[in-house]
């Protein structure tokens, strides 16, 4: 019990600190343009995500410029520390990796280190070094389409709370203002949404052809699809305002699932802040 309380205390401090940093950073970016709020997510086809906002978008061209990202949370079958090398983590997936696709590996509990990587035509027996030299993850070895080995720079400490995430980035073809509703943005996907799956949407800012920028204050959403993806339709796309959820749970003692989601999303927040600062510079 003492270990859990200490762990939660550290997590709560981290949440509050990051939320303060996030608020200051968002305020700085919003000064360059107007602010908007994402009201809801919906879809009628598996390759379109409809985003309803509280602001109107006006432009001579429906196409918007944005660094939007959508990730699918992949289901993992097994995560174990290598018996002969404590710097290696063996991960088995329930679904196969895909060629010509980008991924993000995130550590959640007790491990420090993340890594983004892309696969090309070959998806077996490939060793990929981490280009981010300041990360604790040194490399990822693709043993097979369902087996990967993550090598860390430091030994991994065994723990019952050992948990990691592997996210697959979906390809986006276009981001458009809806022709019938100027408060709606449509994200057109090259990859289809899948049924009974969890996703994360990151939409920080969009700009029109005239370079009018709109910043979204609630720019990270997690959503899930239902189990009736038939005839290219989704009938029940649910959403959560993730930043609000993080703030609320900072004052509560979360269960394991909730705290896991918070830490995963905080990882995204920190990495995204760095990304957008570099873009602004």
Tab-separated table of C-alpha atoms in Angstrom:
chain	number	residue	atom	x	y	z
A	1	UNK	CA	0.000	0.000	0.000
A	2	UNK	CA	2.828	2.417	0.813
A	3	UNK	CA	4.470	1.808	-2.553
A	4	UNK	CA	1.211	2.504	-4.370
A	5	UNK	CA	0.624	5.751	-2.496
A	6	UNK	CA	4.141	6.975	-3.166
A	7	UNK	CA	3.803	6.072	-6.807
A	8	UNK	CA	0.482	7.895	-7.071
A	9	UNK	CA	1.859	10.955	-5.276
A	10	UNK	CA	4.633	11.215	-7.835
A	11	UNK	CA	2.180	10.723	-10.656
A	12	UNK	CA	-0.149	13.409	-9.298
A	13	UNK	CA	2.739	15.877	-9.014
A	14	UNK	CA	3.725	15.086	-12.593
A	15	UNK	CA	0.153	15.608	-13.811
A	16	UNK	CA	-0.217	18.994	-12.120
A	17	UNK	CA	3.175	20.201	-13.355
A	18	UNK	CA	2.507	19.140	-16.938
A	19	UNK	CA	-0.968	20.674	-16.934
A	20	UNK	CA	0.541	24.001	-15.831
A	21	UNK	CA	3.176	23.781	-18.544
A	22	UNK	CA	0.545	22.811	-21.093
A	23	UNK	CA	-1.675	25.773	-20.197
A	24	UNK	CA	1.184	28.244	-20.596
A	25	UNK	CA	2.280	26.709	-23.897
A	26	UNK	CA	-1.228	26.657	-25.362
A	27	UNK	CA	-1.743	30.294	-24.379
A	28	UNK	CA	1.424	31.261	-26.227
A	29	UNK	CA	0.356	29.445	-29.398
A	30	UNK	CA	-3.223	30.795	-29.263
A	31	UNK	CA	-1.899	34.353	-29.366
A	32	UNK	CA	-1.042	33.836	-33.062
A	33	UNK	CA	-4.673	33.253	-34.116
A	34	UNK	CA	-8.154	32.400	-32.910
A	35	UNK	CA	-9.165	29.679	-30.471
A	36	UNK	CA	-11.763	26.944	-30.942
A	37	UNK	CA	-13.169	23.975	-29.064
A	38	UNK	CA	-13.886	20.535	-30.467
A	39	UNK	CA	-17.528	19.792	-29.620
A	40	UNK	CA	-17.833	16.201	-30.834
A	41	UNK	CA	-16.526	13.477	-33.127
A	42	UNK	CA	-18.658	11.443	-35.498
A	43	UNK	CA	-18.416	9.357	-38.650
A	44	UNK	CA	-20.535	7.829	-41.394
A	45	UNK	CA	-17.695	6.026	-43.156
A	46	UNK	CA	-14.634	4.227	-41.871
A	47	UNK	CA	-12.273	6.546	-43.760
A	48	UNK	CA	-13.756	9.849	-42.548
A	49	UNK	CA	-13.724	11.460	-39.097
A	50	UNK	CA	-16.096	14.395	-38.697
A	51	UNK	CA	-15.046	16.986	-36.125
A	52	UNK	CA	-17.693	19.465	-35.014
A	53	UNK	CA	-16.281	22.701	-33.538
A	54	UNK	CA	-17.732	25.868	-31.993
A	55	UNK	CA	-16.153	28.230	-34.545
A	56	UNK	CA	-16.799	28.929	-38.217
A	57	UNK	CA	-14.070	28.467	-40.817
A	58	UNK	CA	-14.009	30.811	-43.808
A	59	UNK	CA	-11.721	30.340	-46.783
A	60	UNK	CA	-11.642	30.371	-50.573
A	61	UNK	CA	-10.416	26.763	-50.386
A	62	UNK	CA	-11.926	23.960	-48.296
A	63	UNK	CA	-8.516	22.386	-47.737
A	64	UNK	CA	-6.837	23.058	-44.374
A	65	UNK	CA	-3.179	22.766	-43.406
A	66	UNK	CA	-2.519	20.868	-40.193
A	67	UNK	CA	-0.135	18.505	-38.421
A	68	UNK	CA	-3.002	16.283	-37.271
A	69	UNK	CA	-2.224	12.750	-36.144
A	70	UNK	CA	-4.432	9.736	-35.481
A	71	UNK	CA	-3.112	6.643	-33.686
A	72	UNK	CA	-4.596	3.226	-33.126
A	73	UNK	CA	-3.860	1.634	-29.747
A	74	UNK	CA	-2.657	-1.875	-30.620
A	75	UNK	CA	-3.572	-4.844	-28.443
A	76	UNK	CA	-0.556	-6.584	-26.920
A	77	UNK	CA	-0.574	-10.283	-26.112
A	78	UNK	CA	2.472	-10.500	-23.831
A	79	UNK	CA	5.194	-8.212	-22.423
A	80	UNK	CA	8.178	-9.803	-20.650
A	81	UNK	CA	11.724	-8.878	-19.671
A	82	UNK	CA	14.304	-10.999	-21.472
A	83	UNK	CA	15.640	-13.729	-19.162
A	84	UNK	CA	19.250	-13.275	-20.291
A	85	UNK	CA	19.421	-9.525	-20.884
A	86	UNK	CA	17.674	-7.118	-18.476
A	87	UNK	CA	17.959	-4.308	-21.007
A	88	UNK	CA	15.621	-6.081	-23.427
A	89	UNK	CA	11.832	-6.236	-23.434
A	90	UNK	CA	10.029	-8.885	-25.483
A	91	UNK	CA	6.622	-7.797	-26.793
A	92	UNK	CA	4.120	-10.022	-28.587
A	93	UNK	CA	1.258	-8.414	-30.508
A	94	UNK	CA	-2.215	-9.792	-31.173
A	95	UNK	CA	-2.241	-8.236	-34.659
A	96	UNK	CA	0.528	-8.184	-37.206
A	97	UNK	CA	2.565	-5.073	-37.934
A	98	UNK	CA	1.956	-3.467	-41.311
A	99	UNK	CA	4.488	-2.543	-43.982
A	100	UNK	CA	5.026	1.117	-44.938
A	101	UNK	CA	3.555	2.293	-41.640
A	102	UNK	CA	4.725	4.470	-38.730
A	103	UNK	CA	4.540	3.403	-35.074
A	104	UNK	CA	5.140	4.855	-31.619
A	105	UNK	CA	6.360	2.805	-28.668
A	106	UNK	CA	5.480	4.313	-25.268
A	107	UNK	CA	6.538	3.187	-21.827
A	108	UNK	CA	3.901	3.654	-19.126
A	109	UNK	CA	4.909	2.083	-15.789
A	110	UNK	CA	8.374	1.764	-14.286
A	111	UNK	CA	10.193	2.047	-17.615
A	112	UNK	CA	11.558	5.299	-18.973
A	113	UNK	CA	11.827	5.506	-22.742
A	114	UNK	CA	9.869	6.023	-25.953
A	115	UNK	CA	10.591	5.595	-29.645
A	116	UNK	CA	8.970	6.443	-32.974
A	117	UNK	CA	9.806	4.194	-35.912
A	118	UNK	CA	8.651	3.390	-39.444
A	119	UNK	CA	8.508	0.115	-41.316
A	120	UNK	CA	8.957	-0.181	-45.049
A	121	UNK	CA	8.493	-3.297	-47.201
A	122	UNK	CA	10.318	-5.660	-44.840
A	123	UNK	CA	8.628	-6.345	-41.511
A	124	UNK	CA	10.739	-9.223	-40.206
A	125	UNK	CA	14.265	-9.413	-38.839
A	126	UNK	CA	14.801	-5.643	-38.967
A	127	UNK	CA	16.873	-3.718	-36.409
A	128	UNK	CA	15.970	-0.023	-36.046
A	129	UNK	CA	18.094	2.379	-33.988
A	130	UNK	CA	16.471	5.250	-32.119
A	131	UNK	CA	17.261	8.582	-33.807
A	132	UNK	CA	16.373	10.398	-30.553
A	133	UNK	CA	19.664	9.908	-28.728
A	134	UNK	CA	18.346	11.425	-25.489
A	135	UNK	CA	15.785	8.617	-25.069
A	136	UNK	CA	16.405	5.540	-22.915
A	137	UNK	CA	15.264	3.258	-25.758
A	138	UNK	CA	18.298	2.373	-27.866
A	139	UNK	CA	16.664	0.326	-30.611
A	140	UNK	CA	13.749	-1.873	-31.655
A	141	UNK	CA	14.230	-5.227	-33.341
A	142	UNK	CA	11.360	-6.510	-35.500
A	143	UNK	CA	11.682	-10.241	-34.999
A	144	UNK	CA	8.482	-11.072	-36.864
A	145	UNK	CA	5.206	-9.253	-37.747
A	146	UNK	CA	3.917	-10.129	-34.263
A	147	UNK	CA	7.146	-10.056	-32.222
A	148	UNK	CA	9.345	-7.070	-31.362
A	149	UNK	CA	12.276	-6.644	-28.976
A	150	UNK	CA	12.932	-3.261	-27.378
A	151	UNK	CA	16.477	-2.632	-26.161
A	152	UNK	CA	16.936	-0.017	-23.427
A	153	UNK	CA	20.116	1.740	-22.357
A	154	UNK	CA	19.453	0.865	-18.724
A	155	UNK	CA	18.361	-2.371	-17.068
A	156	UNK	CA	14.612	-2.866	-16.677
A	157	UNK	CA	13.452	-3.365	-13.101
A	158	UNK	CA	10.974	-6.258	-12.774
A	159	UNK	CA	7.542	-5.120	-11.616
A	160	UNK	CA	3.927	-6.285	-11.669
A	161	UNK	CA	2.999	-2.852	-13.031
A	162	UNK	CA	5.219	-3.191	-16.094
A	163	UNK	CA	3.180	-1.782	-18.979
A	164	UNK	CA	3.912	-0.383	-22.421
A	165	UNK	CA	1.909	0.832	-25.402
A	166	UNK	CA	2.403	0.395	-29.126
A	167	UNK	CA	0.481	2.780	-31.361
A	168	UNK	CA	0.053	2.644	-35.121
A	169	UNK	CA	-0.236	5.949	-36.952
A	170	UNK	CA	-3.025	6.153	-39.506
A	171	UNK	CA	-2.310	7.854	-42.816
A	172	UNK	CA	-4.285	11.032	-43.551
A	173	UNK	CA	-5.053	12.066	-47.128
A	174	UNK	CA	-6.767	15.420	-46.521
A	175	UNK	CA	-8.237	17.754	-43.907
A	176	UNK	CA	-11.175	19.775	-45.227
A	177	UNK	CA	-13.801	22.255	-44.125
A	178	UNK	CA	-17.167	20.554	-44.595
A	179	UNK	CA	-18.931	21.960	-47.663
A	180	UNK	CA	-22.316	21.997	-45.871
A	181	UNK	CA	-21.236	23.048	-42.388
A	182	UNK	CA	-18.493	25.655	-41.891
A	183	UNK	CA	-18.120	24.619	-38.233
A	184	UNK	CA	-17.142	21.081	-39.182
A	185	UNK	CA	-13.746	19.695	-40.189
A	186	UNK	CA	-13.490	16.394	-42.043
A	187	UNK	CA	-10.368	14.250	-41.776
A	188	UNK	CA	-10.078	11.920	-44.754
A	189	UNK	CA	-8.078	8.779	-44.016
A	190	UNK	CA	-6.033	6.559	-46.296
A	191	UNK	CA	-6.355	3.837	-43.639
A	192	UNK	CA	-9.755	2.651	-42.472
A	193	UNK	CA	-10.939	2.781	-38.884
A	194	UNK	CA	-11.464	-0.697	-37.490
A	195	UNK	CA	-14.309	-1.975	-35.350
A	196	UNK	CA	-13.978	-2.375	-31.572
A	197	UNK	CA	-10.743	-0.386	-31.491
A	198	UNK	CA	-9.281	2.474	-29.466
A	199	UNK	CA	-7.798	5.576	-31.086
A	200	UNK	CA	-6.155	8.868	-30.177
A	201	UNK	CA	-6.684	12.046	-32.194
A	202	UNK	CA	-4.200	14.931	-31.957
A	203	UNK	CA	-5.415	18.118	-33.657
A	204	UNK	CA	-3.638	21.150	-32.251
A	205	UNK	CA	-3.962	23.751	-34.988
A	206	UNK	CA	-5.328	24.245	-38.512
A	207	UNK	CA	-4.753	27.076	-40.969
A	208	UNK	CA	-6.661	28.149	-44.065
A	209	UNK	CA	-5.320	29.045	-47.488
A	210	UNK	CA	-5.269	32.658	-46.283
A	211	UNK	CA	-3.068	31.578	-43.312
A	212	UNK	CA	-5.758	32.206	-40.736
A	213	UNK	CA	-4.789	29.933	-37.839
A	214	UNK	CA	-7.174	28.262	-35.393
A	215	UNK	CA	-5.853	26.602	-32.235
A	216	UNK	CA	-7.869	23.922	-30.411
A	217	UNK	CA	-7.668	24.067	-26.636
A	218	UNK	CA	-8.947	20.485	-26.248
A	219	UNK	CA	-6.612	19.112	-28.887
A	220	UNK	CA	-6.096	15.542	-27.668
A	221	UNK	CA	-9.059	13.162	-27.834
A	222	UNK	CA	-9.291	9.444	-27.338
A	223	UNK	CA	-12.211	7.681	-28.951
A	224	UNK	CA	-13.353	4.150	-29.706
A	225	UNK	CA	-15.337	2.479	-32.446
A	226	UNK	CA	-18.158	0.044	-31.786
A	227	UNK	CA	-18.464	-3.566	-32.975
A	228	UNK	CA	-20.765	-2.975	-35.946
A	229	UNK	CA	-18.472	-1.687	-38.672
A	230	UNK	CA	-20.405	-2.974	-41.662
A	231	UNK	CA	-21.017	-1.463	-45.081
A	232	UNK	CA	-18.379	1.177	-44.371
A	233	UNK	CA	-20.387	2.791	-41.583
A	234	UNK	CA	-19.821	3.619	-37.932
A	235	UNK	CA	-22.945	4.139	-35.862
A	236	UNK	CA	-21.536	4.902	-32.449
A	237	UNK	CA	-18.272	6.816	-32.315
A	238	UNK	CA	-17.687	7.903	-28.723
A	239	UNK	CA	-15.332	10.632	-27.550
A	240	UNK	CA	-13.811	11.980	-24.339
A	241	UNK	CA	-12.291	15.333	-23.634
A	242	UNK	CA	-8.930	13.988	-22.550
A	243	UNK	CA	-7.490	17.148	-20.999
A	244	UNK	CA	-10.600	17.513	-18.849
A	245	UNK	CA	-10.327	13.859	-17.822
A	246	UNK	CA	-6.677	14.297	-16.841
A	247	UNK	CA	-7.490	17.371	-14.746
A	248	UNK	CA	-10.351	15.650	-12.954
A	249	UNK	CA	-8.396	12.503	-12.188
A	250	UNK	CA	-5.462	14.506	-10.820
A	251	UNK	CA	-7.555	15.042	-7.683
A	252	UNK	CA	-8.668	11.433	-7.345
A	253	UNK	CA	-7.073	8.104	-6.610
A	254	UNK	CA	-7.320	6.361	-9.981
A	255	UNK	CA	-7.673	2.676	-10.619
A	256	UNK	CA	-5.045	0.933	-12.728
A	257	UNK	CA	-6.789	1.469	-16.059
A	258	UNK	CA	-7.391	5.169	-15.495
A	259	UNK	CA	-3.848	5.899	-14.331
A	260	UNK	CA	-2.474	4.021	-17.325
A	261	UNK	CA	-4.500	6.161	-19.734
A	262	UNK	CA	-3.398	9.340	-17.956
A	263	UNK	CA	0.297	8.498	-18.205
A	264	UNK	CA	0.004	7.496	-21.860
A	265	UNK	CA	-1.717	10.773	-22.710
A	266	UNK	CA	0.755	12.803	-20.673
A	267	UNK	CA	3.533	11.256	-22.743
A	268	UNK	CA	1.749	12.490	-25.840
A	269	UNK	CA	1.301	15.948	-24.335
A	270	UNK	CA	4.990	16.343	-23.548
A	271	UNK	CA	6.212	15.003	-26.893
A	272	UNK	CA	3.673	17.160	-28.725
A	273	UNK	CA	4.689	20.328	-26.889
A	274	UNK	CA	8.281	19.755	-27.984
A	275	UNK	CA	7.110	19.094	-31.550
A	276	UNK	CA	5.021	22.262	-31.803
A	277	UNK	CA	7.733	24.410	-30.229
A	278	UNK	CA	10.129	23.201	-32.910
A	279	UNK	CA	7.556	23.909	-35.624
A	280	UNK	CA	6.994	27.436	-34.272
A	281	UNK	CA	10.734	28.098	-34.100
